[in-house]
Amino acid sequence: MAKPMPNTPNLDQLESGPWPSFVTGLKRLAQTEDKPYANMMKDLLGQLELSYQTRKGYWKGGVAGVFGYGGGIIPRFSEVGEKFPESKEFHTLRIIPPAGMHYDTKTLRFFCDVWEKHGSGLIALHGQSGDIMLQGATTAKTQDAFDELNIAGFDLGGAGPAVRTSMSCVGSARCEHSCYDEARAMRETLNSVMDDMHRPSLPYKFKFKFSGCANDCVNATHRSDCAVIGTWRDDMQVDQAEVKNYVKKNGRKWMIDQVITLCPTKALSLNDDDTLAVDNKGCVRCMHCINVMTKALHPGKDRGATILVGGKRTLKIGDLMGTVVIPFMKLSSDEDREKMVELGRTIIDFFAENALEHERTGEMIDRIGLPNFLEGIGVEIDPNMVSQPRTNSYVRMDDWDEEVEKWNQRKQTKAAAR
Amino acid sequence: MAELRRPTESGVPDPFLYMHPTMKKNYGHWAWHDRPRPGVLRHVAESGDQIWTVKAGTARQLDVYTIRQLCDIADKFADGYVRFTTRANIEFMVTDESRVAPLVAKLEGDGFPVGGTGNSVSTISHTQGWLHCDIPGTDASGVVKALMDDLIHEFKTEEFPNRVKITTSSCQSNCGGQGDIAINIQHTKPPKINHDLVANVCERPAVVARCPVAAIRPALVNGKPSLEVDEKKCMCCGACYPPCPPMQINDPENSKLAIWVGGKHSSTRSKPAFHKLVIAGLPNNAPRWPEVGAVVKKILNAYKADGRPWERMGEWIARIGWPRFFELTDLPFTKYHFESWKGGRSSLNASSQVRF
């Protein structure tokens, strides 16, 4: 006789309404009696309903993994496994998706087939770090599932004190704002540090994220230790005929209220003939005007990225945004991207050697000071790294003259390079 | 026993193997875009090629049958390719405008709402919650389902001054991230310690080191090595719970929900900003959390009515000021709205600029 469906009065209330219901999906799996996961999903529903009733979680970590790797599987053992034995082991495989999360249906169907055979049939697309999350494998089945996926070209993502799975925005694949090849920069950077992803031995997690412009569609600034954000250093491209069309269509008031006055650095002005004047020296590449007038305005041609380091959420010293470490880096040629790869490795090495246990890069930098971090990774200071100079005089600066000399030499070197 | 297979350390897969051919062909050569209707984007390439993207909401936690259903739709209506956004929306691409309407109709008919573009409320980014997390104070998928049922009109239309990104998090680690509106667990009582288990389960020095306010110290309880919490110092963040499960922080009554607003990731117009507390003490009222939904709607309605074009939630409040925000949303302002953490003084109003 088939195992009965659990009684789920709370979860049942999440099946009505217009938004797609995950409960309906879970039930569908639980009711597919000819599949090995039906009973597992019945018990999973039973445990979830219990959580809804008691308002407590019942999963605990533990040890589960695949041969050759130290991470990438999220072990989950139930604290109420006696009551719900079929789902007492419910591990997640974190799988790295193709950069930009592109799929053909053949590949998605392949994931479904593998997960139907070895797992629960439940897949999250995607987790907050950007992994495909195959949720619900027993310890015994974890290796089999991974082997099938790995042979087909898919690899485990990061978990624990390791480099984590990265994300890049849709970027060059479908966006005119793209300032570099996000997917390629992401792949080349990440694929050079796979050892630190698969064998967790860093002080704590380390995340890279890649956005093609300041709109930062993958939330890199706050949600990554190393944020690579597209920008340009020459003049913004302006198609004045198209600017005039926008003004003609929407009116001058619209142009002034929605474009000109919203420029954060007052770098825009509307000319008497309804063309646009741009103070490119004052422009901070924020993307606002370009977002509004996609047909008329475009990033400049000398494109690259600004790199910010140290973003993270609350634990332990409070939220930190990433801050500028490289104001501009070209990412066009193989050679440019090799520099990005090297920078990533250098930052991770410095982090591995200097961060305290369970300390993120941002916290480490907060503790040692940005100039010391910069010296450690061999990057020169730049006024773009501060929103303002210090306001407090409590600092010892008896080598001021030497620091000035360094600045002057850097200026000369830069001038010579031009 | 058979020999174990060594993994192929292949890393991030090449996206070109899975990308829609028109996106591949015009890679890096797109010219401009617009939004013909909510839920639909049109991108035009330098070559003149055009691609329409239809965006639909999903439950993120998907069973294989739903994924196959989405694949069937992609095969029949959209060339067999899809992509996903960071907020668990699915995108279908077509290269002929006449194929947009049938695709939208099919998705809507099959229960996948089309929307989430431009100035809408996009899908709520969320965590695992009770379904799979080891430290959750509440559920994630359920909160999102309940809220998105309430906000379905806001997902399918573009009526706000700018986009609205909502996040939820089932603990104070806040894996859901910064949002225009963030709905996060806020514990209000120190952990209850199961002293019988601490010695066997927890690496005590690591737990002591984890506490942000140094409120935990080693102790001998009932003759066993354990830990104790200085409850006057403890601010109930729950950071000790992941490394030491016997320090139970989740509490059915006292783990509450707090709502924060004005977070922003982009550097567009204003610099990126953290979300700020507006209300706490909301009950963790599964399965539909109606008290949370009511406040979220109140905040959204005020923003919709009062925000100017392109102002994100935080930019709107920066313009009108916090007194007006609390007035418009009819939410209480308490002593807990004052920042008490390191650097908190910078959030005080050090000027004579006052709003009346």
Short mmCIF file of C-alpha atoms in Angstrom, two decimals, chain A:
data_model
loop_
_atom_site.label_atom_id
_atom_site.label_comp_id
_atom_site.label_asym_id
_atom_site.label_seq_id
_atom_site.Cartn_x
_atom_site.Cartn_y
_atom_site.Cartn_z
CA MET A 1 0.00 0.00 0.00
CA ALA A 2 1.27 3.43 -0.85
CA LYS A 3 2.51 5.66 1.97
CA PRO A 4 -0.29 8.15 2.71
CA MET A 5 0.13 11.87 1.96
CA PRO A 6 0.78 13.87 5.13
CA ASN A 7 -1.88 16.13 6.49
CA THR A 8 -0.73 19.68 5.61
CA PRO A 9 -3.39 22.23 6.60
CA ASN A 10 -0.89 25.12 6.74
CA LEU A 11 0.87 24.37 3.48
CA ASP A 12 -2.46 23.82 1.75
CA GLN A 13 -3.15 27.52 2.27
CA LEU A 14 -0.15 28.31 0.06
CA GLU A 15 -1.71 26.63 -2.96
CA SER A 16 -4.37 29.24 -3.67
CA GLY A 17 -3.70 32.64 -5.24
CA PRO A 18 -2.20 33.80 -8.55
CA TRP A 19 1.54 33.32 -7.85
CA PRO A 20 3.07 29.93 -8.77
CA SER A 21 2.98 27.68 -5.70
CA PHE A 22 6.03 25.73 -4.59
CA VAL A 23 3.72 23.64 -2.39
CA THR A 24 1.81 22.42 -5.43
CA GLY A 25 5.17 21.42 -6.93
CA LEU A 26 6.23 19.55 -3.80
CA LYS A 27 2.91 17.71 -3.72
CA ARG A 28 3.21 16.76 -7.37
CA LEU A 29 6.54 15.08 -6.59
CA ALA A 30 5.10 13.39 -3.49
CA GLN A 31 2.17 12.01 -5.49
CA THR A 32 4.20 10.51 -8.33
CA GLU A 33 3.96 7.04 -6.86
CA ASP A 34 6.04 5.30 -9.51
CA LYS A 35 9.11 7.45 -8.73
CA PRO A 36 11.66 6.66 -6.01
CA TYR A 37 11.30 10.14 -4.50
CA ALA A 38 7.54 10.02 -3.83
CA ASN A 39 7.91 8.83 -0.24
CA MET A 40 10.86 11.14 0.40
CA MET A 41 8.75 14.12 -0.66
CA LYS A 42 5.81 12.99 1.47
CA ASP A 43 8.06 13.08 4.52
CA LEU A 44 9.60 16.38 3.40
CA LEU A 45 6.11 17.89 3.23
CA GLY A 46 5.38 16.41 6.64
CA GLN A 47 8.48 18.03 8.16
CA LEU A 48 7.78 21.37 6.47
CA GLU A 49 4.21 21.34 7.77
CA LEU A 50 5.60 20.66 11.25
CA SER A 51 7.83 23.75 10.88
CA TYR A 52 4.80 25.80 9.89
CA GLN A 53 3.01 24.59 13.03
CA THR A 54 5.85 24.97 15.52
CA ARG A 55 7.63 27.83 13.71
CA LYS A 56 10.95 26.05 14.05
CA GLY A 57 13.46 24.65 11.57
CA TYR A 58 14.59 21.03 11.80
CA TRP A 59 17.63 20.72 9.52
CA LYS A 60 21.15 20.28 10.75
CA GLY A 61 24.47 20.27 8.92
CA GLY A 62 26.90 17.40 9.04
CA VAL A 63 29.23 15.69 6.62
CA ALA A 64 28.40 14.79 3.03
CA GLY A 65 30.50 15.24 -0.04
CA VAL A 66 31.90 13.79 -3.22
CA PHE A 67 35.25 12.15 -3.85
CA GLY A 68 38.04 14.61 -4.61
CA TYR A 69 36.30 17.74 -3.36
CA GLY A 70 36.02 19.25 0.13
CA GLY A 71 32.90 21.33 -0.49
CA GLY A 72 29.99 22.03 -2.79
CA ILE A 73 27.47 19.73 -1.10
CA ILE A 74 25.24 21.25 1.57
CA PRO A 75 24.64 18.42 4.02
CA ARG A 76 21.20 18.33 5.60
CA PHE A 77 20.13 15.82 8.23
CA SER A 78 16.74 16.03 9.86
CA GLU A 79 16.41 16.48 13.61
CA VAL A 80 13.00 14.84 13.35
CA GLY A 81 14.15 11.99 11.10
CA GLU A 82 12.44 9.39 13.26
CA LYS A 83 9.11 10.93 12.40
CA PHE A 84 10.04 11.55 8.76
CA PRO A 85 12.52 8.78 7.92
CA GLU A 86 12.36 9.00 4.11
CA SER A 87 13.66 12.57 4.05
CA LYS A 88 16.06 12.29 6.97
CA GLU A 89 18.96 12.95 4.57
CA PHE A 90 18.19 15.79 2.17
CA HIS A 91 21.48 17.19 0.86
CA THR A 92 21.88 19.91 -1.78
CA LEU A 93 24.29 19.77 -4.70
CA ARG A 94 25.39 23.25 -5.67
CA ILE A 95 26.07 23.22 -9.40
CA ILE A 96 27.69 26.11 -11.28
CA PRO A 97 25.37 27.32 -14.07
CA PRO A 98 26.58 28.55 -17.45
CA ALA A 99 27.74 32.19 -17.07
CA GLY A 100 24.69 34.45 -17.44
CA MET A 101 22.32 31.56 -16.61
CA HIS A 102 21.59 30.66 -20.24
CA TYR A 103 20.05 27.26 -20.94
CA ASP A 104 18.78 25.27 -23.84
CA THR A 105 15.85 23.04 -22.92
CA LYS A 106 17.88 19.91 -23.61
CA THR A 107 20.17 20.81 -20.71
CA LEU A 108 17.34 21.66 -18.33
CA ARG A 109 15.64 18.37 -19.19
CA PHE A 110 18.92 16.58 -18.56
CA PHE A 111 19.08 18.11 -15.05
CA CYS A 112 15.50 16.95 -14.47
CA ASP A 113 16.31 13.40 -15.59
CA VAL A 114 19.41 13.18 -13.39
CA TRP A 115 17.54 14.56 -10.41
CA GLU A 116 14.63 12.27 -10.97
CA LYS A 117 16.97 9.30 -10.94
CA HIS A 118 19.21 10.26 -8.02
CA GLY A 119 17.39 12.93 -6.04
CA SER A 120 14.11 14.38 -4.90
CA GLY A 121 13.02 16.03 -8.15
CA LEU A 122 13.24 19.47 -6.51
CA ILE A 123 15.55 22.05 -8.11
CA ALA A 124 16.00 25.71 -7.13
CA LEU A 125 16.83 28.05 -10.01
CA HIS A 126 18.88 29.62 -8.53
CA GLY A 127 20.32 30.07 -5.04
CA GLN A 128 21.40 33.48 -3.78
CA SER A 129 25.04 32.85 -4.74
CA GLY A 130 23.95 31.88 -8.23
CA ASP A 131 24.12 28.09 -8.03
CA ILE A 132 21.71 25.62 -9.53
CA MET A 133 20.58 23.92 -6.36
CA LEU A 134 19.63 20.29 -6.67
CA GLN A 135 17.89 19.82 -3.36
CA GLY A 136 17.28 16.50 -1.73
CA ALA A 137 19.81 13.71 -2.18
CA THR A 138 20.62 10.97 0.27
CA THR A 139 24.26 10.57 1.24
CA ALA A 140 24.45 7.40 -0.84
CA LYS A 141 23.10 9.06 -4.01
CA THR A 142 25.12 12.27 -3.86
CA GLN A 143 28.14 10.83 -5.65
CA ASP A 144 26.06 9.22 -8.42
CA ALA A 145 24.22 12.45 -9.14
CA PHE A 146 27.44 14.45 -9.23
CA ASP A 147 29.20 11.93 -11.50
CA GLU A 148 26.47 12.15 -14.13
CA LEU A 149 26.44 15.94 -14.05
CA ASN A 150 30.22 16.25 -14.00
CA ILE A 151 30.67 13.93 -16.98
CA ALA A 152 28.19 16.14 -18.87
CA GLY A 153 30.37 19.23 -18.22
CA PHE A 154 28.93 20.60 -14.98
CA ASP A 155 30.93 21.18 -11.84
CA LEU A 156 30.22 21.71 -8.17
CA GLY A 157 30.05 25.27 -6.82
CA GLY A 158 31.43 26.67 -3.60
CA ALA A 159 30.36 26.28 0.01
CA GLY A 160 32.02 26.98 3.34
CA PRO A 161 35.24 29.01 3.68
CA ALA A 162 35.94 28.96 -0.04
CA VAL A 163 35.66 30.94 -3.25
CA ARG A 164 31.96 30.86 -4.00
CA THR A 165 30.09 30.44 -7.25
CA SER A 166 30.02 33.74 -9.10
CA MET A 167 27.46 35.57 -11.17
CA SER A 168 27.72 37.80 -14.22
CA CYS A 169 24.88 39.88 -15.63
CA VAL A 170 23.30 39.15 -19.02
CA GLY A 171 25.70 41.79 -20.32
CA SER A 172 27.11 41.49 -23.82
CA ALA A 173 24.64 38.72 -24.62
CA ARG A 174 21.68 41.10 -24.70
CA CYS A 175 22.46 44.54 -23.29
CA GLU A 176 23.76 47.65 -24.99
CA HIS A 177 25.14 49.00 -21.69
CA SER A 178 27.73 46.21 -21.42
CA CYS A 179 31.21 47.65 -20.88
CA TYR A 180 33.21 44.42 -21.07
CA ASP A 181 32.70 40.73 -21.79
CA GLU A 182 31.23 39.86 -18.40
CA ALA A 183 30.81 36.13 -18.98
CA ARG A 184 34.34 35.71 -20.25
CA ALA A 185 35.96 37.77 -17.49
CA MET A 186 33.94 35.81 -14.94
CA ARG A 187 34.83 32.41 -16.37
CA GLU A 188 38.51 33.17 -16.75
CA THR A 189 38.78 34.61 -13.24
CA LEU A 190 36.78 31.88 -11.52
CA ASN A 191 38.22 28.97 -13.45
CA SER A 192 41.69 30.00 -12.31
CA VAL A 193 40.76 29.63 -8.63
CA MET A 194 38.82 26.36 -8.71
CA ASP A 195 41.15 24.79 -6.16
CA ASP A 196 40.05 27.44 -3.64
CA MET A 197 36.42 26.76 -4.55
CA HIS A 198 36.49 22.99 -4.29
CA ARG A 199 38.83 22.62 -1.31
CA PRO A 200 37.65 25.14 1.29
CA SER A 201 40.67 26.44 3.20
CA LEU A 202 40.26 30.22 3.24
CA PRO A 203 39.52 32.19 6.44
CA TYR A 204 35.93 32.59 5.27
CA LYS A 205 33.89 32.80 2.07
CA PHE A 206 35.11 34.88 -0.88
CA LYS A 207 32.75 36.07 -3.60
CA PHE A 208 33.35 37.60 -7.03
CA LYS A 209 30.53 39.23 -9.00
CA PHE A 210 30.59 40.79 -12.46
CA SER A 211 28.24 43.56 -13.63
CA GLY A 212 28.60 45.22 -17.01
CA CYS A 213 27.75 48.75 -15.85
CA ALA A 214 26.84 50.86 -12.82
CA ASN A 215 23.27 49.52 -12.85
CA ASP A 216 24.94 46.52 -11.20
CA CYS A 217 22.26 43.96 -12.06
CA VAL A 218 24.01 41.18 -10.08
CA ASN A 219 24.28 43.34 -6.95
CA ALA A 220 28.06 43.07 -6.94
CA THR A 221 28.87 46.21 -4.93
CA HIS A 222 27.37 44.93 -1.71
CA ARG A 223 27.17 41.22 -2.29
CA SER A 224 30.73 40.38 -3.25
CA ASP A 225 34.23 40.58 -1.87
CA CYS A 226 35.43 41.53 -5.34
CA ALA A 227 32.99 43.44 -7.55
CA VAL A 228 33.90 44.03 -11.19
CA ILE A 229 31.67 46.80 -12.54
CA GLY A 230 31.78 48.01 -16.13
CA THR A 231 32.62 51.63 -16.94
CA TRP A 232 34.45 53.76 -19.54
CA ARG A 233 37.04 56.54 -19.39
CA ASP A 234 36.56 58.48 -22.61
CA ASP A 235 33.52 60.61 -23.48
CA MET A 236 30.00 59.20 -23.38
CA GLN A 237 28.59 58.65 -26.90
CA VAL A 238 25.80 61.07 -27.77
CA ASP A 239 23.60 60.85 -30.85
CA GLN A 240 22.31 64.43 -30.93
CA ALA A 241 19.66 63.73 -33.57
CA GLU A 242 18.18 61.07 -31.28
CA VAL A 243 18.40 63.47 -28.30
CA LYS A 244 16.30 65.93 -30.26
CA ASN A 245 13.81 63.18 -31.05
CA TYR A 246 13.42 62.39 -27.35
CA VAL A 247 12.85 66.09 -26.54
CA LYS A 248 10.40 66.41 -29.41
CA LYS A 249 8.46 63.37 -28.30
CA ASN A 250 8.48 63.94 -24.53
CA GLY A 251 8.88 67.69 -24.15
CA ARG A 252 11.49 69.94 -22.54
CA LYS A 253 10.03 69.64 -19.07
CA TRP A 254 10.42 65.87 -19.25
CA MET A 255 13.97 66.26 -20.51
CA ILE A 256 14.86 68.67 -17.70
CA ASP A 257 13.04 66.85 -14.89
CA GLN A 258 13.86 63.28 -15.81
CA VAL A 259 17.30 63.58 -17.35
CA ILE A 260 19.15 66.87 -16.75
CA THR A 261 18.38 67.51 -13.07
CA LEU A 262 18.72 63.86 -12.05
CA CYS A 263 22.40 63.81 -13.05
CA PRO A 264 24.14 63.35 -9.68
CA THR A 265 27.14 65.53 -10.61
CA LYS A 266 25.31 68.19 -12.64
CA ALA A 267 27.27 67.18 -15.72
CA LEU A 268 24.35 67.63 -18.12
CA SER A 269 22.78 70.70 -19.67
CA LEU A 270 20.13 71.16 -22.36
CA ASN A 271 21.25 73.45 -25.18
CA ASP A 272 18.94 76.00 -26.81
CA ASP A 273 18.64 73.77 -29.89
CA ASP A 274 17.53 70.78 -27.76
CA THR A 275 20.86 69.01 -28.04
CA LEU A 276 22.67 67.75 -24.95
CA ALA A 277 25.85 69.25 -23.46
CA VAL A 278 27.89 66.78 -21.41
CA ASP A 279 30.68 67.66 -19.01
CA ASN A 280 32.52 64.36 -19.34
CA LYS A 281 35.11 65.33 -16.71
CA GLY A 282 32.31 65.69 -14.19
CA CYS A 283 30.41 62.57 -15.25
CA VAL A 284 30.69 59.65 -12.80
CA ARG A 285 29.38 57.00 -15.26
CA CYS A 286 26.26 56.41 -13.13
CA MET A 287 24.17 55.35 -16.17
CA HIS A 288 21.04 57.34 -15.31
CA CYS A 289 20.77 59.41 -18.50
CA ILE A 290 21.79 56.41 -20.60
CA ASN A 291 19.05 54.31 -18.96
CA VAL A 292 16.47 56.96 -19.82
CA MET A 293 17.55 57.58 -23.42
CA THR A 294 18.77 54.19 -24.59
CA LYS A 295 18.62 55.17 -28.24
CA ALA A 296 20.50 58.46 -27.91
CA LEU A 297 23.17 57.85 -25.28
CA HIS A 298 25.78 55.12 -24.88
CA PRO A 299 28.86 54.45 -22.79
CA GLY A 300 32.11 55.67 -24.36
CA LYS A 301 34.33 53.45 -26.49
CA ASP A 302 37.32 53.12 -24.15
CA ARG A 303 35.63 50.63 -21.86
CA GLY A 304 36.70 48.52 -18.92
CA ALA A 305 35.78 48.08 -15.28
CA THR A 306 36.03 49.61 -11.84
CA ILE A 307 36.90 47.07 -9.15
CA LEU A 308 35.52 47.32 -5.64
CA VAL A 309 36.58 45.12 -2.75
CA GLY A 310 35.02 44.26 0.60
CA GLY A 311 31.23 44.10 0.24
CA LYS A 312 29.36 41.89 2.72
CA ARG A 313 26.29 41.60 4.94
CA THR A 314 25.98 42.23 8.71
CA LEU A 315 28.03 39.55 10.43
CA LYS A 316 30.25 40.46 12.24
CA ILE A 317 31.03 44.19 12.19
CA GLY A 318 27.97 45.39 10.27
CA ASP A 319 27.15 45.84 6.59
CA LEU A 320 29.90 46.96 4.27
CA MET A 321 29.74 48.12 0.68
CA GLY A 322 32.67 47.25 -1.52
CA THR A 323 34.95 50.25 -2.04
CA VAL A 324 37.07 51.25 -5.02
CA VAL A 325 40.41 49.49 -5.26
CA ILE A 326 41.03 49.75 -9.01
CA PRO A 327 39.38 52.88 -10.50
CA PHE A 328 39.80 51.60 -14.04
CA MET A 329 41.02 48.43 -15.65
CA LYS A 330 40.83 47.46 -19.31
CA LEU A 331 39.23 44.07 -19.87
CA SER A 332 39.31 43.85 -23.66
CA SER A 333 42.27 41.68 -24.60
CA ASP A 334 43.48 38.32 -23.32
CA GLU A 335 46.34 40.22 -21.71
CA ASP A 336 43.90 42.58 -19.92
CA ARG A 337 41.89 39.69 -18.58
CA GLU A 338 45.02 37.87 -17.48
CA LYS A 339 45.70 40.93 -15.27
CA MET A 340 42.22 40.53 -13.81
CA VAL A 341 42.91 36.85 -13.14
CA GLU A 342 46.20 37.77 -11.45
CA LEU A 343 44.52 40.46 -9.36
CA GLY A 344 41.90 37.96 -8.19
CA ARG A 345 44.58 35.48 -7.20
CA THR A 346 46.63 38.17 -5.44
CA ILE A 347 43.64 39.37 -3.41
CA ILE A 348 42.70 35.82 -2.42
CA ASP A 349 46.29 35.04 -1.44
CA PHE A 350 46.50 38.17 0.70
CA PHE A 351 43.13 37.34 2.25
CA ALA A 352 44.23 33.76 2.98
CA GLU A 353 47.38 34.95 4.69
CA ASN A 354 46.09 37.97 6.58
CA ALA A 355 42.43 37.57 7.47
CA LEU A 356 41.47 36.20 10.85
CA GLU A 357 39.32 33.09 11.14
CA HIS A 358 35.77 33.84 9.90
CA GLU A 359 36.71 37.35 8.78
CA ARG A 360 35.57 38.65 5.37
CA THR A 361 37.80 40.80 3.16
CA GLY A 362 35.86 43.94 4.08
CA GLU A 363 36.39 43.28 7.77
CA MET A 364 40.05 42.56 7.25
CA ILE A 365 40.45 45.86 5.38
CA ASP A 366 38.50 47.67 8.08
CA ARG A 367 40.93 46.28 10.64
CA ILE A 368 44.21 46.93 8.80
CA GLY A 369 43.24 50.02 6.79
CA LEU A 370 42.85 50.29 3.02
CA PRO A 371 46.40 51.69 2.38
CA ASN A 372 47.94 48.61 4.02
CA PHE A 373 45.72 46.30 1.98
CA LEU A 374 46.68 48.17 -1.20
CA GLU A 375 50.35 47.88 -0.36
CA GLY A 376 49.85 44.17 0.27
CA ILE A 377 48.32 43.55 -3.15
CA GLY A 378 50.66 45.98 -4.93
CA VAL A 379 48.10 48.60 -5.94
CA GLU A 380 48.82 52.33 -5.84
CA ILE A 381 46.56 54.70 -3.97
CA ASP A 382 44.21 57.01 -5.85
CA PRO A 383 41.84 59.79 -4.73
CA ASN A 384 38.99 57.88 -6.42
CA MET A 385 39.22 55.49 -3.47
CA VAL A 386 37.77 57.99 -0.97
CA SER A 387 34.59 60.00 -0.91
CA GLN A 388 36.56 62.62 1.05
CA PRO A 389 39.96 62.90 2.77
CA ARG A 390 40.26 62.47 6.52
CA THR A 391 38.63 64.99 8.86
CA ASN A 392 40.43 63.91 12.02
CA SER A 393 43.92 65.19 12.81
CA TYR A 394 44.78 62.35 15.17
CA VAL A 395 47.34 60.68 12.95
CA ARG A 396 51.13 60.61 12.89
CA MET A 397 52.55 61.77 9.55
CA ASP A 398 56.26 62.41 9.94
CA ASP A 399 57.04 60.80 6.56
CA TRP A 400 54.70 63.19 4.74
CA ASP A 401 57.44 64.42 2.37
CA GLU A 402 58.26 60.89 1.25
CA GLU A 403 54.60 60.20 0.52
CA VAL A 404 54.40 63.41 -1.51
CA GLU A 405 57.44 62.28 -3.45
CA LYS A 406 55.68 58.96 -4.24
CA TRP A 407 52.65 60.86 -5.53
CA ASN A 408 54.85 63.06 -7.73
CA GLN A 409 56.63 60.03 -9.16
CA ARG A 410 53.36 58.28 -9.89
CA LYS A 411 52.14 61.40 -11.68
CA GLN A 412 55.31 61.49 -13.79
CA THR A 413 55.03 57.79 -14.64
CA LYS A 414 51.42 58.24 -15.69
CA ALA A 415 52.26 61.28 -17.81
CA ALA A 416 55.09 59.36 -19.50
CA ALA A 417 52.76 56.45 -20.26
CA ARG A 418 50.39 58.68 -22.20
#
